[in-house]
Coordinates of C-alpha atoms in Angstrom, one line a residue:
M13 CA -26.5 -9.4 10.6
P14 CA -26.4 -11.7 7.6
N15 CA -24.2 -10.8 4.6
R16 CA -26.4 -9.2 2.0
Y17 CA -23.9 -10.0 -0.8
T18 CA -22.9 -13.6 -0.3
E19 CA -22.1 -14.0 -4.0
L20 CA -19.2 -11.5 -3.6
T21 CA -17.6 -13.3 -0.6
A22 CA -15.1 -15.2 -2.9
L23 CA -13.9 -11.8 -4.1
G24 CA -13.0 -10.5 -0.6
W25 CA -16.4 -9.1 0.5
T26 CA -16.8 -9.3 4.2
E27 CA -19.3 -8.3 6.9
W28 CA -17.3 -5.1 7.4
F29 CA -18.1 -3.9 3.9
D30 CA -21.7 -5.2 4.3
N31 CA -22.1 -2.9 7.3
T32 CA -20.6 0.2 5.6
A33 CA -21.8 -0.1 2.0
Q34 CA -24.4 2.5 1.0
C35 CA -25.0 2.1 -2.7
G36 CA -27.9 3.8 -4.5
P37 CA -31.1 2.0 -5.5
G38 CA -30.4 -0.2 -8.5
D39 CA -26.7 0.1 -8.2
A40 CA -24.5 -3.0 -8.4
L41 CA -21.2 -3.8 -6.6
A42 CA -17.9 -4.7 -8.2
R43 CA -14.3 -4.8 -7.2
V44 CA -11.5 -2.9 -9.2
A45 CA -9.1 -5.4 -10.8
A46 CA -7.0 -2.9 -12.8
V47 CA -6.9 0.8 -13.7
D48 CA -5.9 2.0 -17.2
R49 CA -6.1 5.8 -17.2
D50 CA -9.8 6.7 -17.5
M51 CA -11.0 3.1 -17.9
L52 CA -11.2 0.5 -15.2
L53 CA -11.4 -3.3 -15.2
V54 CA -13.8 -4.5 -12.5
M55 CA -15.0 -7.9 -11.4
D56 CA -18.1 -9.3 -9.8
H57 CA -19.5 -12.8 -9.3
T58 CA -20.3 -13.0 -13.1
G59 CA -16.8 -12.2 -14.3
T60 CA -14.8 -9.1 -15.4
F61 CA -16.0 -6.1 -17.4
R62 CA -15.0 -2.5 -18.1
A63 CA -16.2 0.5 -16.3
K64 CA -15.6 4.3 -16.2
L65 CA -16.1 7.0 -13.6
A66 CA -19.3 9.1 -13.8
G67 CA -18.8 12.7 -14.6
S68 CA -20.5 13.7 -11.3
Y69 CA -18.0 11.6 -9.3
L70 CA -15.0 13.2 -11.1
H71 CA -16.5 16.7 -10.4
R72 CA -16.7 16.0 -6.7
H73 CA -13.4 14.2 -6.3
S74 CA -10.2 15.8 -7.6
L75 CA -7.5 14.3 -5.3
P76 CA -5.7 11.3 -6.6
Q77 CA -6.3 9.3 -3.4
D78 CA -10.1 9.8 -3.8
L79 CA -10.1 7.9 -7.1
P80 CA -10.6 4.1 -7.3
C81 CA -7.5 2.0 -7.2
V82 CA -6.9 -1.7 -7.5
G83 CA -8.7 -3.6 -4.7
D84 CA -11.4 -1.0 -4.2
W85 CA -15.1 -1.8 -4.0
V86 CA -17.3 0.5 -6.1
C87 CA -21.1 1.0 -6.7
L88 CA -21.9 1.2 -10.3
E89 CA -24.8 1.3 -12.8
K90 CA -24.8 -1.4 -15.4
Q91 CA -27.6 -2.9 -17.4
P92 CA -27.4 -6.4 -18.7
A93 CA -27.0 -5.2 -22.3
D94 CA -24.3 -2.6 -21.4
D95 CA -20.6 -3.3 -22.2
I96 CA -19.3 -0.6 -19.8
G97 CA -20.5 0.1 -16.3
L98 CA -20.7 3.6 -14.8
I99 CA -19.1 4.1 -11.4
R100 CA -21.0 6.4 -9.1
M101 CA -19.5 5.7 -5.7
L102 CA -16.3 4.5 -4.0
L103 CA -16.9 2.4 -0.9
E104 CA -15.0 3.1 2.3
R105 CA -11.6 1.4 2.4
R106 CA -10.9 -1.1 5.2
T107 CA -7.1 -0.9 4.6
T108 CA -4.9 1.1 2.3
L109 CA -1.5 0.8 0.8
R110 CA -0.1 4.1 -0.2
R111 CA 3.1 6.1 -0.5
R112 CA 4.2 9.7 -1.0
S113 CA 4.1 10.4 -4.8
A114 CA 7.5 10.2 -6.5
G115 CA 9.1 13.5 -7.4
E116 CA 8.3 17.0 -6.0
A117 CA 4.5 16.5 -5.6
V118 CA 3.3 16.4 -2.0
E119 CA 0.4 14.0 -2.5
Y120 CA -0.5 10.4 -1.6
Q121 CA -0.3 7.8 -4.3
M122 CA -2.6 4.9 -3.8
I123 CA -1.0 1.5 -4.5
A124 CA -3.9 -0.8 -3.5
A125 CA -6.9 -0.9 -1.2
N126 CA -8.6 -3.5 1.0
V127 CA -5.5 -5.7 1.2
D128 CA -5.3 -8.2 4.0
C129 CA -1.6 -9.0 3.8
V130 CA 1.3 -7.3 1.9
F131 CA 4.3 -9.3 0.9
I132 CA 7.4 -7.1 0.9
V133 CA 9.7 -8.8 -1.6
Q134 CA 13.4 -8.4 -1.6
S135 CA 16.1 -10.4 -3.4
C136 CA 18.7 -12.0 -1.3
H137 CA 21.3 -11.3 -4.0
Y138 CA 21.7 -7.6 -4.6
D139 CA 18.4 -6.1 -3.4
F140 CA 18.5 -6.8 0.3
N141 CA 18.3 -3.5 2.3
L142 CA 17.3 -3.4 5.9
R143 CA 16.6 0.4 5.9
R144 CA 14.3 0.1 2.8
L145 CA 12.6 -2.9 4.4
E146 CA 11.7 -0.7 7.5
R147 CA 10.4 2.0 5.2
Y148 CA 8.0 -0.5 3.5
L149 CA 6.9 -2.0 6.9
V150 CA 6.0 1.4 8.3
M151 CA 3.6 2.2 5.4
V152 CA 2.1 -1.3 5.3
R153 CA 1.3 -1.1 9.0
D154 CA 0.1 2.5 8.8
G155 CA -2.5 1.4 6.3
G156 CA -3.8 -1.4 8.5
A157 CA -2.6 -4.5 6.5
D158 CA -0.5 -7.3 7.9
P159 CA 3.1 -7.4 6.5
C160 CA 5.0 -10.5 5.5
I161 CA 8.6 -10.4 4.3
L162 CA 9.5 -12.6 1.3
L163 CA 13.2 -13.1 0.5
T164 CA 13.7 -14.4 -3.1
K165 CA 16.5 -15.7 -5.2
T166 CA 17.8 -17.8 -2.4
D167 CA 19.5 -20.0 -5.0
L168 CA 21.9 -17.1 -5.8
V169 CA 23.4 -16.9 -2.3
G170 CA 25.0 -19.3 0.2
P171 CA 23.3 -20.4 3.4
E172 CA 25.5 -18.2 5.5
V173 CA 24.4 -15.1 3.5
L174 CA 20.7 -16.0 4.0
A175 CA 21.3 -16.7 7.7
S176 CA 23.0 -13.3 8.1
Q177 CA 20.1 -11.5 6.5
L178 CA 17.5 -13.2 8.7
A179 CA 19.6 -12.3 11.7
Q180 CA 19.7 -8.7 10.7
I181 CA 15.9 -8.6 10.3
R182 CA 15.4 -10.0 13.8
S183 CA 18.1 -7.8 15.4
A184 CA 16.2 -4.8 14.1
D185 CA 13.2 -5.7 16.2
I186 CA 11.2 -6.6 13.1
T187 CA 8.5 -9.1 14.1
A188 CA 6.8 -9.6 10.7
P189 CA 6.8 -13.2 9.4
V190 CA 9.6 -14.0 7.0
L191 CA 9.4 -16.5 4.1
T192 CA 12.3 -17.5 1.7
L193 CA 11.8 -18.7 -1.9
S194 CA 13.6 -19.5 -5.1
N195 CA 11.8 -19.2 -8.4
V196 CA 14.4 -21.5 -9.9
T197 CA 14.5 -24.4 -7.5
R198 CA 10.9 -23.6 -6.3
D199 CA 12.1 -24.1 -2.7
G200 CA 9.6 -22.3 -0.4
L201 CA 6.8 -22.1 -3.0
D202 CA 4.7 -24.7 -1.2
E203 CA 5.0 -22.8 2.1
L204 CA 4.0 -19.6 0.3
E205 CA 0.9 -21.3 -1.2
R206 CA -0.1 -22.6 2.2
T207 CA 0.0 -19.0 3.5
L208 CA -2.5 -17.8 0.9
L209 CA -6.1 -18.3 2.2
P210 CA -9.3 -18.2 0.1
A211 CA -11.2 -14.9 -0.2
R212 CA -8.3 -13.0 1.3
T213 CA -6.3 -10.4 -0.7
Y214 CA -2.5 -10.3 -0.9
C215 CA -0.3 -7.6 -2.5
F216 CA 3.3 -8.1 -3.7
I217 CA 5.5 -5.0 -3.6
G218 CA 9.2 -4.4 -3.9
S219 CA 11.9 -3.2 -6.3
S220 CA 12.0 -4.0 -10.0
G221 CA 13.3 -7.5 -10.9
V222 CA 12.9 -9.2 -7.6
G223 CA 10.6 -11.9 -9.0
K224 CA 7.1 -10.7 -8.0
S225 CA 5.5 -11.5 -11.4
T226 CA 7.3 -14.8 -11.7
I227 CA 6.0 -15.8 -8.2
I228 CA 2.4 -15.0 -9.2
N229 CA 2.8 -16.9 -12.5
H230 CA 4.0 -19.9 -10.4
L231 CA 0.9 -19.5 -8.2
L232 CA -1.4 -19.3 -11.2
G233 CA 0.2 -22.2 -13.0
R234 CA 0.5 -20.2 -16.2
D235 CA 2.3 -17.1 -17.6
A236 CA -0.6 -14.6 -17.0
L237 CA 1.8 -11.8 -16.1
R238 CA 4.7 -10.9 -18.5
T239 CA 8.2 -11.4 -17.3
K240 CA 11.7 -11.2 -18.8
G241 CA 14.8 -13.3 -18.2
V242 CA 17.4 -12.5 -15.7
S243 CA 20.4 -10.3 -16.4
G244 CA 24.0 -11.4 -16.3
S245 CA 24.1 -10.6 -12.6
G246 CA 21.2 -12.9 -11.9
E247 CA 18.7 -10.0 -11.3
G248 CA 15.4 -9.9 -13.1
R249 CA 14.3 -7.2 -15.6
H250 CA 11.2 -5.2 -14.7
T251 CA 8.2 -5.8 -16.9
T252 CA 5.0 -5.2 -14.8
V253 CA 3.5 -1.9 -16.0
R254 CA 0.2 -1.8 -14.1
R255 CA -1.2 -3.2 -10.8
E256 CA -3.6 -6.0 -11.3
L257 CA -5.8 -8.2 -9.1
V258 CA -6.1 -11.8 -10.1
L259 CA -8.0 -14.8 -8.5
L260 CA -6.0 -17.9 -7.9
A261 CA -7.4 -21.4 -8.3
G262 CA -7.2 -21.9 -4.5
G263 CA -9.4 -18.9 -3.9
A264 CA -6.9 -16.3 -2.8
L265 CA -6.7 -12.9 -4.6
V266 CA -3.3 -11.5 -5.4
I267 CA -2.1 -8.1 -6.6
D268 CA 1.1 -7.7 -8.6
S269 CA 2.6 -4.2 -8.7
P270 CA 5.3 -2.5 -10.8
G271 CA 8.7 -2.1 -9.1
M272 CA 9.2 1.1 -7.1
R273 CA 12.5 3.0 -6.9
E274 CA 11.1 5.3 -4.2
F275 CA 8.7 4.6 -1.3
G276 CA 8.2 8.0 0.3
I277 CA 6.6 8.3 3.7
M278 CA 4.1 10.9 4.7
G279 CA 1.8 11.1 7.8
A280 CA 2.7 7.6 9.0
E281 CA 2.7 8.1 12.8
D282 CA 0.7 5.0 13.5
G283 CA 2.9 2.9 11.3
L284 CA 6.1 4.2 12.9
E285 CA 4.8 3.5 16.4
E286 CA 3.8 -0.1 15.5
N287 CA 6.9 -0.9 13.5
F288 CA 9.4 0.6 16.0
S289 CA 7.4 -0.8 19.0
A290 CA 10.5 -1.1 21.2
I291 CA 11.2 2.6 20.8
S292 CA 7.5 3.4 21.3
R293 CA 7.5 1.6 24.6
L294 CA 10.6 3.4 25.8
A295 CA 9.1 6.8 24.7
A296 CA 6.4 6.3 27.3
G297 CA 9.1 6.8 30.0
C298 CA 10.4 10.1 28.6
R299 CA 10.1 13.2 30.9
Y300 CA 8.2 15.2 28.3
R301 CA 5.2 13.9 26.4
D302 CA 6.3 15.7 23.2
C303 CA 9.9 14.5 23.4
S304 CA 11.6 14.3 20.0
H305 CA 14.3 11.9 21.3
T306 CA 17.0 14.1 19.9
G307 CA 18.4 15.8 22.9
E308 CA 15.8 16.6 25.6
P309 CA 16.7 15.9 29.2
G310 CA 15.1 12.8 30.7
C311 CA 14.7 11.1 27.3
A312 CA 14.3 7.3 27.9
V313 CA 15.1 6.6 24.2
R314 CA 18.4 8.4 24.3
E315 CA 19.3 6.8 27.6
A316 CA 18.7 3.3 26.1
L317 CA 20.8 4.2 23.1
D318 CA 23.7 5.5 25.3
A319 CA 23.5 2.3 27.4
G320 CA 23.8 0.1 24.3
E321 CA 20.3 -1.3 24.7
M322 CA 19.5 -0.2 21.2
S323 CA 21.5 -0.1 18.0
R324 CA 22.6 3.3 16.5
Q325 CA 21.3 2.1 13.1
Q326 CA 17.8 1.4 14.4
Y327 CA 17.7 4.7 16.2
D328 CA 18.9 6.6 13.2
S329 CA 16.4 4.9 10.9
Y330 CA 13.5 5.7 13.3
I331 CA 14.5 9.4 13.5
T332 CA 15.0 9.7 9.8
L333 CA 11.6 8.1 8.9
R334 CA 9.8 10.1 11.6
E335 CA 11.2 13.4 10.4
E336 CA 10.4 12.6 6.8
S337 CA 6.9 11.6 7.7
E338 CA 6.2 14.7 9.7
F339 CA 7.8 17.1 7.2
Y340 CA 5.7 15.9 4.3
R341 CA 2.6 15.7 6.4
M342 CA 3.0 19.3 7.3
S343 CA 3.7 20.2 3.6
H344 CA 0.7 18.3 2.5
A345 CA -1.5 20.0 5.1
E346 CA -0.2 23.4 4.0
K347 CA -0.8 22.6 0.4
R348 CA -4.4 21.6 1.1
K349 CA -4.9 24.8 3.1
K350 CA -3.7 26.9 0.1
D351 CA -5.8 24.9 -2.3
R352 CA -8.9 25.6 -0.2
E353 CA -8.1 29.3 0.1
F354 CA -7.6 29.5 -3.7
G355 CA -10.9 27.7 -4.2
R356 CA -12.8 30.2 -2.0
F357 CA -11.1 33.1 -3.9
I358 CA -12.3 31.7 -7.2
K359 CA -15.8 31.4 -5.9
S360 CA -15.8 35.0 -4.6
V361 CA -14.6 36.2 -8.0
K362 CA -17.3 34.4 -9.8
K363 CA -19.9 35.8 -7.5
D364 CA -18.6 39.3 -8.1
L365 CA -18.7 38.8 -11.9
D366 CA -22.3 37.5 -11.7
R367 CA -23.3 40.8 -10.2
Y368 CA -22.4 42.7 -13.4

Protein backbone atom coordinates (compact mmCIF):
# COMPACT_ATOMS: atom_id res chain seq x y z
CA MET A 1 0.00 0.00 0.00
CA PRO A 2 1.55 3.35 -1.00
CA ASN A 3 2.30 5.94 1.66
CA ARG A 4 -0.54 8.49 1.72
CA TYR A 5 1.55 11.17 3.42
CA THR A 6 4.87 11.16 1.57
CA GLU A 7 5.47 14.81 2.47
CA LEU A 8 5.84 13.74 6.12
CA THR A 9 8.43 11.02 5.48
CA ALA A 10 11.31 13.37 6.34
CA LEU A 11 9.75 13.89 9.79
CA GLY A 12 9.71 10.18 10.60
CA TRP A 13 6.39 9.15 9.09
CA THR A 14 6.48 5.51 7.94
CA GLU A 15 4.19 2.91 6.44
CA TRP A 16 3.43 1.69 9.97
CA PHE A 17 1.75 5.02 10.82
CA ASP A 18 0.10 5.09 7.40
CA ASN A 19 -1.61 1.78 8.19
CA THR A 20 -2.77 2.83 11.67
CA ALA A 21 -3.71 6.52 11.23
CA GLN A 22 -7.44 7.25 11.40
CA CYS A 23 -7.84 11.01 11.35
CA GLY A 24 -11.18 12.70 10.81
CA PRO A 25 -12.22 14.26 7.50
CA GLY A 26 -10.39 17.50 6.93
CA ASP A 27 -7.92 16.93 9.77
CA ALA A 28 -4.21 17.46 9.16
CA LEU A 29 -1.25 15.53 10.58
CA ALA A 30 1.64 16.98 12.57
CA ARG A 31 4.37 15.80 14.90
CA VAL A 32 4.88 17.16 18.42
CA ALA A 33 8.22 18.97 18.73
CA ALA A 34 7.82 20.38 22.26
CA VAL A 35 5.26 20.66 25.06
CA ASP A 36 4.92 23.80 27.19
CA ARG A 37 2.14 23.17 29.71
CA ASP A 38 -1.13 23.55 27.76
CA MET A 39 0.52 24.70 24.52
CA LEU A 40 2.37 22.45 22.07
CA LEU A 41 4.86 23.18 19.32
CA VAL A 42 4.18 20.90 16.35
CA MET A 43 5.77 20.48 12.94
CA ASP A 44 4.64 19.39 9.50
CA HIS A 45 6.14 19.65 6.02
CA THR A 46 5.48 23.43 5.99
CA GLY A 47 7.31 24.20 9.26
CA THR A 48 6.47 24.57 12.95
CA PHE A 49 3.44 26.16 14.57
CA ARG A 50 1.59 26.15 17.88
CA ALA A 51 -1.33 23.92 18.79
CA LYS A 52 -3.51 23.13 21.80
CA LEU A 53 -5.65 20.18 22.86
CA ALA A 54 -9.35 20.28 22.09
CA GLY A 55 -11.60 20.39 25.14
CA SER A 56 -13.31 17.16 24.06
CA TYR A 57 -9.94 15.38 24.02
CA LEU A 58 -9.06 16.59 27.52
CA HIS A 59 -12.48 15.48 28.75
CA ARG A 60 -11.92 11.93 27.47
CA HIS A 61 -8.27 11.56 28.51
CA SER A 62 -7.21 12.30 32.08
CA LEU A 63 -4.14 10.09 32.49
CA PRO A 64 -0.72 11.73 31.90
CA GLN A 65 0.39 8.98 29.50
CA ASP A 66 -2.66 9.65 27.30
CA LEU A 67 -1.61 13.22 26.57
CA PRO A 68 0.70 14.06 23.63
CA CYS A 69 4.42 14.13 24.31
CA VAL A 70 7.47 14.95 22.21
CA GLY A 71 7.65 12.69 19.16
CA ASP A 72 3.93 11.93 19.02
CA TRP A 73 1.87 12.22 15.85
CA VAL A 74 -1.45 14.05 16.19
CA CYS A 75 -4.51 14.79 14.07
CA LEU A 76 -5.48 18.42 14.23
CA GLU A 77 -7.73 21.02 12.72
CA LYS A 78 -6.03 24.11 11.32
CA GLN A 79 -7.14 26.53 8.67
CA PRO A 80 -4.51 28.41 6.60
CA ALA A 81 -5.34 31.66 8.37
CA ASP A 82 -5.17 30.14 11.87
CA ASP A 83 -2.16 30.76 14.11
CA ILE A 84 -2.96 27.86 16.43
CA GLY A 85 -4.05 24.32 15.53
CA LEU A 86 -6.61 22.32 17.52
CA ILE A 87 -5.54 18.76 18.35
CA ARG A 88 -8.37 16.25 18.23
CA MET A 89 -6.61 12.88 18.24
CA LEU A 90 -3.36 11.22 19.30
CA LEU A 91 -2.14 8.53 16.92
CA GLU A 92 -1.08 5.12 18.20
CA ARG A 93 2.55 5.09 19.34
CA ARG A 94 4.98 2.74 17.60
CA THR A 95 7.49 2.97 20.47
CA THR A 96 7.47 4.66 23.85
CA LEU A 97 10.07 5.91 26.28
CA ARG A 98 8.63 6.29 29.74
CA ARG A 99 9.50 5.97 33.42
CA ARG A 100 7.69 5.81 36.72
CA SER A 101 6.93 9.34 37.81
CA ALA A 102 9.34 10.78 40.35
CA GLY A 103 8.11 11.04 43.92
CA GLU A 104 5.20 9.16 45.49
CA ALA A 105 2.88 9.14 42.48
CA VAL A 106 2.34 5.69 40.96
CA GLU A 107 1.95 6.80 37.35
CA TYR A 108 3.86 6.61 34.11
CA GLN A 109 5.64 9.72 32.87
CA MET A 110 6.08 9.88 29.12
CA ILE A 111 9.52 11.04 28.02
CA ALA A 112 9.21 10.62 24.25
CA ALA A 113 7.30 8.62 21.65
CA ASN A 114 7.99 7.06 18.27
CA VAL A 115 11.74 7.01 18.86
CA ASP A 116 13.86 4.64 16.78
CA CYS A 117 17.02 4.71 18.90
CA VAL A 118 17.75 6.00 22.41
CA PHE A 119 21.27 7.15 23.29
CA ILE A 120 21.91 6.50 26.98
CA VAL A 121 24.55 9.09 27.83
CA GLN A 122 26.95 8.66 30.74
CA SER A 123 30.09 10.61 31.53
CA CYS A 124 33.28 8.57 31.90
CA HIS A 125 34.40 10.95 34.62
CA TYR A 126 32.02 10.88 37.61
CA ASP A 127 28.73 9.70 36.14
CA PHE A 128 29.53 6.13 35.04
CA ASN A 129 27.26 3.70 36.89
CA LEU A 130 26.61 0.18 35.59
CA ARG A 131 23.49 -0.40 37.69
CA ARG A 132 21.91 2.86 36.50
CA LEU A 133 22.83 1.94 32.94
CA GLU A 134 20.95 -1.37 33.28
CA ARG A 135 17.94 0.54 34.60
CA TYR A 136 17.88 2.77 31.50
CA LEU A 137 18.38 -0.20 29.18
CA VAL A 138 15.41 -2.06 30.64
CA MET A 139 12.98 0.80 30.05
CA VAL A 140 14.33 1.60 26.58
CA ARG A 141 13.95 -2.02 25.47
CA ASP A 142 10.55 -2.31 27.15
CA GLY A 143 9.25 0.57 25.03
CA GLY A 144 10.43 -1.01 21.79
CA ALA A 145 13.28 1.36 20.82
CA ASP A 146 16.86 0.32 20.12
CA PRO A 147 19.38 1.36 22.82
CA CYS A 148 22.86 2.72 22.21
CA ILE A 149 25.31 3.64 24.98
CA LEU A 150 27.26 6.88 24.61
CA LEU A 151 30.19 7.46 26.98
CA THR A 152 31.19 11.13 27.04
CA LYS A 153 34.00 13.28 28.46
CA THR A 154 36.63 10.75 27.45
CA ASP A 155 39.21 13.57 27.58
CA LEU A 156 38.84 13.64 31.40
CA VAL A 157 39.92 10.02 31.99
CA GLY A 158 42.90 7.91 31.01
CA PRO A 159 42.70 5.09 28.44
CA GLU A 160 42.84 2.48 31.19
CA VAL A 161 39.72 3.93 32.87
CA LEU A 162 37.76 3.90 29.62
CA ALA A 163 38.91 0.35 28.86
CA SER A 164 37.79 -0.77 32.33
CA GLN A 165 34.34 0.78 31.86
CA LEU A 166 33.91 -0.89 28.47
CA ALA A 167 34.94 -4.22 30.01
CA GLN A 168 32.39 -3.79 32.82
CA ILE A 169 29.63 -3.19 30.27
CA ARG A 170 30.44 -6.34 28.30
CA SER A 171 30.91 -8.47 31.43
CA ALA A 172 27.37 -7.52 32.49
CA ASP A 173 26.02 -9.22 29.34
CA ILE A 174 25.03 -5.86 27.85
CA THR A 175 24.89 -6.22 24.07
CA ALA A 176 23.87 -2.67 23.08
CA PRO A 177 26.33 -0.78 20.85
CA VAL A 178 28.75 1.52 22.69
CA LEU A 179 30.15 4.79 21.33
CA THR A 180 32.69 7.07 23.05
CA LEU A 181 32.97 10.82 22.57
CA SER A 182 34.66 13.98 23.81
CA ASN A 183 32.93 17.32 23.31
CA VAL A 184 36.29 19.04 23.88
CA THR A 185 38.51 17.16 21.42
CA ARG A 186 35.52 16.10 19.25
CA ASP A 187 36.93 12.58 19.12
CA GLY A 188 34.05 10.23 18.29
CA LEU A 189 31.77 12.93 16.90
CA ASP A 190 32.20 11.77 13.28
CA GLU A 191 31.28 8.22 14.24
CA LEU A 192 28.18 9.47 16.05
CA GLU A 193 27.15 11.50 13.01
CA ARG A 194 27.49 8.45 10.77
CA THR A 195 25.15 6.58 13.10
CA LEU A 196 22.34 9.11 12.63
CA LEU A 197 20.24 8.22 9.57
CA PRO A 198 17.78 10.50 7.75
CA ALA A 199 14.10 10.36 8.77
CA ARG A 200 14.91 8.35 11.90
CA THR A 201 14.35 9.68 15.42
CA TYR A 202 16.97 9.58 18.18
CA CYS A 203 16.56 10.57 21.82
CA PHE A 204 19.42 11.48 24.19
CA ILE A 205 18.81 10.69 27.87
CA GLY A 206 21.00 10.65 30.96
CA SER A 207 21.89 12.53 34.11
CA SER A 208 22.34 16.28 34.28
CA GLY A 209 25.57 17.71 32.93
CA VAL A 210 26.79 14.73 30.90
CA GLY A 211 26.90 16.79 27.70
CA LYS A 212 23.65 15.92 25.89
CA SER A 213 22.82 19.46 24.76
CA THR A 214 26.43 20.17 23.79
CA ILE A 215 26.42 17.06 21.60
CA ILE A 216 23.25 18.15 19.82
CA ASN A 217 24.65 21.66 19.33
CA HIS A 218 27.72 20.09 17.70
CA LEU A 219 25.42 18.08 15.44
CA LEU A 220 23.40 21.17 14.56
CA GLY A 221 26.51 23.25 13.98
CA ARG A 222 25.08 26.05 16.15
CA ASP A 223 24.07 26.79 19.73
CA ALA A 224 20.37 26.01 19.38
CA LEU A 225 20.14 24.45 22.85
CA ARG A 226 21.38 26.39 25.86
CA THR A 227 24.35 25.01 27.78
CA LYS A 228 26.58 26.19 30.61
CA GLY A 229 30.25 25.77 31.21
CA VAL A 230 31.71 22.94 33.21
CA SER A 231 32.26 23.06 36.95
CA GLY A 232 35.63 22.80 38.64
CA SER A 233 35.31 19.01 38.64
CA GLY A 234 34.90 18.93 34.87
CA GLU A 235 31.22 18.06 35.03
CA GLY A 236 28.62 20.09 33.15
CA ARG A 237 25.82 22.16 34.67
CA HIS A 238 22.29 21.19 33.71
CA THR A 239 20.38 23.73 31.58
CA THR A 240 17.85 21.81 29.44
CA VAL A 241 14.40 22.58 30.83
CA ARG A 242 12.16 20.86 28.27
CA ARG A 243 12.27 18.04 25.76
CA GLU A 244 12.54 19.22 22.19
CA LEU A 245 12.60 17.54 18.78
CA VAL A 246 14.91 19.14 16.22
CA LEU A 247 15.74 18.27 12.61
CA LEU A 248 19.42 18.01 11.68
CA ALA A 249 20.85 19.13 8.35
CA GLY A 250 21.56 15.50 7.48
CA GLY A 251 17.90 14.58 7.91
CA ALA A 252 17.97 12.82 11.29
CA LEU A 253 15.61 13.96 14.06
CA VAL A 254 16.97 14.23 17.61
CA ILE A 255 15.35 14.82 20.99
CA ASP A 256 17.21 16.40 23.88
CA SER A 257 15.79 15.85 27.37
CA PRO A 258 16.43 17.33 30.82
CA GLY A 259 18.71 15.35 33.10
CA MET A 260 16.94 12.83 35.34
CA ARG A 261 17.97 12.05 38.90
CA GLU A 262 15.53 9.13 39.06
CA PHE A 263 14.52 6.60 36.43
CA GLY A 264 11.89 4.48 38.11
CA ILE A 265 10.78 1.16 36.62
CA MET A 266 7.19 -0.04 36.48
CA GLY A 267 5.62 -2.89 34.51
CA ALA A 268 8.75 -3.57 32.44
CA GLU A 269 8.68 -7.36 32.20
CA ASP A 270 9.51 -7.42 28.47
CA GLY A 271 12.41 -5.03 28.94
CA LEU A 272 13.81 -7.09 31.81
CA GLU A 273 13.62 -10.30 29.80
CA GLU A 274 15.36 -8.73 26.81
CA ASN A 275 18.05 -6.88 28.74
CA PHE A 276 18.89 -9.81 31.02
CA SER A 277 18.70 -12.32 28.18
CA ALA A 278 21.18 -14.74 29.76
CA ILE A 279 19.04 -15.00 32.91
CA SER A 280 15.90 -15.34 30.78
CA ARG A 281 17.45 -18.28 28.92
CA LEU A 282 18.43 -19.95 32.19
CA ALA A 283 14.93 -19.40 33.62
CA ALA A 284 13.51 -21.66 30.91
CA GLY A 285 15.22 -24.54 32.70
CA CYS A 286 13.71 -23.89 36.13
CA ARG A 287 11.53 -26.63 37.64
CA TYR A 288 8.62 -24.25 38.23
CA ARG A 289 7.25 -21.94 35.56
CA ASP A 290 6.58 -19.18 38.11
CA CYS A 291 10.01 -19.51 39.74
CA SER A 292 11.10 -16.27 41.43
CA HIS A 293 14.78 -17.34 41.37
CA THR A 294 15.13 -16.50 45.05
CA GLY A 295 15.08 -19.91 46.75
CA GLU A 296 12.85 -22.44 45.02
CA PRO A 297 14.25 -25.96 44.46
CA GLY A 298 15.31 -26.74 40.92
CA CYS A 299 16.04 -23.07 40.06
CA ALA A 300 18.42 -23.02 37.09
CA VAL A 301 19.26 -19.35 37.72
CA ARG A 302 20.39 -19.98 41.30
CA GLU A 303 22.32 -23.05 40.21
CA ALA A 304 24.23 -20.95 37.66
CA LEU A 305 24.90 -18.30 40.31
CA ASP A 306 26.21 -20.87 42.80
CA ALA A 307 28.41 -22.43 40.10
CA GLY A 308 30.01 -19.04 39.36
CA GLU A 309 28.53 -18.87 35.86
CA MET A 310 26.90 -15.53 36.68
CA SER A 311 28.11 -12.60 38.75
CA ARG A 312 26.41 -11.79 42.03
CA GLN A 313 26.11 -8.14 40.91
CA GLN A 314 24.23 -9.06 37.76
CA TYR A 315 21.89 -11.38 39.66
CA ASP A 316 21.21 -8.79 42.38
CA SER A 317 20.53 -6.11 39.78
CA TYR A 318 18.03 -8.34 37.97
CA ILE A 319 16.18 -9.28 41.17
CA THR A 320 16.07 -5.65 42.38
CA LEU A 321 14.73 -4.29 39.09
CA ARG A 322 12.22 -7.11 38.68
CA GLU A 323 10.82 -6.66 42.20
CA GLU A 324 10.61 -2.87 41.72
CA SER A 325 8.85 -3.29 38.38
CA GLU A 326 6.32 -5.76 39.77
CA PHE A 327 5.66 -3.80 42.97
CA TYR A 328 4.81 -0.57 41.17
CA ARG A 329 2.89 -2.41 38.43
CA MET A 330 0.63 -3.91 41.09
CA SER A 331 0.35 -0.55 42.88
CA HIS A 332 -0.56 1.13 39.59
CA ALA A 333 -3.21 -1.52 38.82
CA GLU A 334 -4.70 -1.14 42.30
CA LYS A 335 -4.81 2.64 41.94
CA ARG A 336 -6.57 2.35 38.56
CA LYS A 337 -9.10 -0.06 40.10
CA LYS A 338 -9.85 2.36 42.96
CA ASP A 339 -10.16 5.25 40.50
CA ARG A 340 -12.69 3.29 38.41
CA GLU A 341 -14.68 2.32 41.50
CA PHE A 342 -14.73 5.95 42.66
CA GLY A 343 -15.85 7.05 39.19
CA ARG A 344 -18.76 4.58 39.26
CA PHE A 345 -19.68 5.81 42.76
CA ILE A 346 -19.81 9.44 41.58
CA LYS A 347 -22.00 8.46 38.61
CA SER A 348 -24.42 6.58 40.88
CA VAL A 349 -24.65 9.57 43.23
CA LYS A 350 -25.40 11.90 40.31
CA LYS A 351 -28.14 9.57 39.10
CA ASP A 352 -29.69 9.50 42.58
CA LEU A 353 -29.60 13.31 42.79
CA ASP A 354 -31.22 13.62 39.36
CA ARG A 355 -34.24 11.71 40.66
CA TYR A 356 -35.07 14.46 43.15
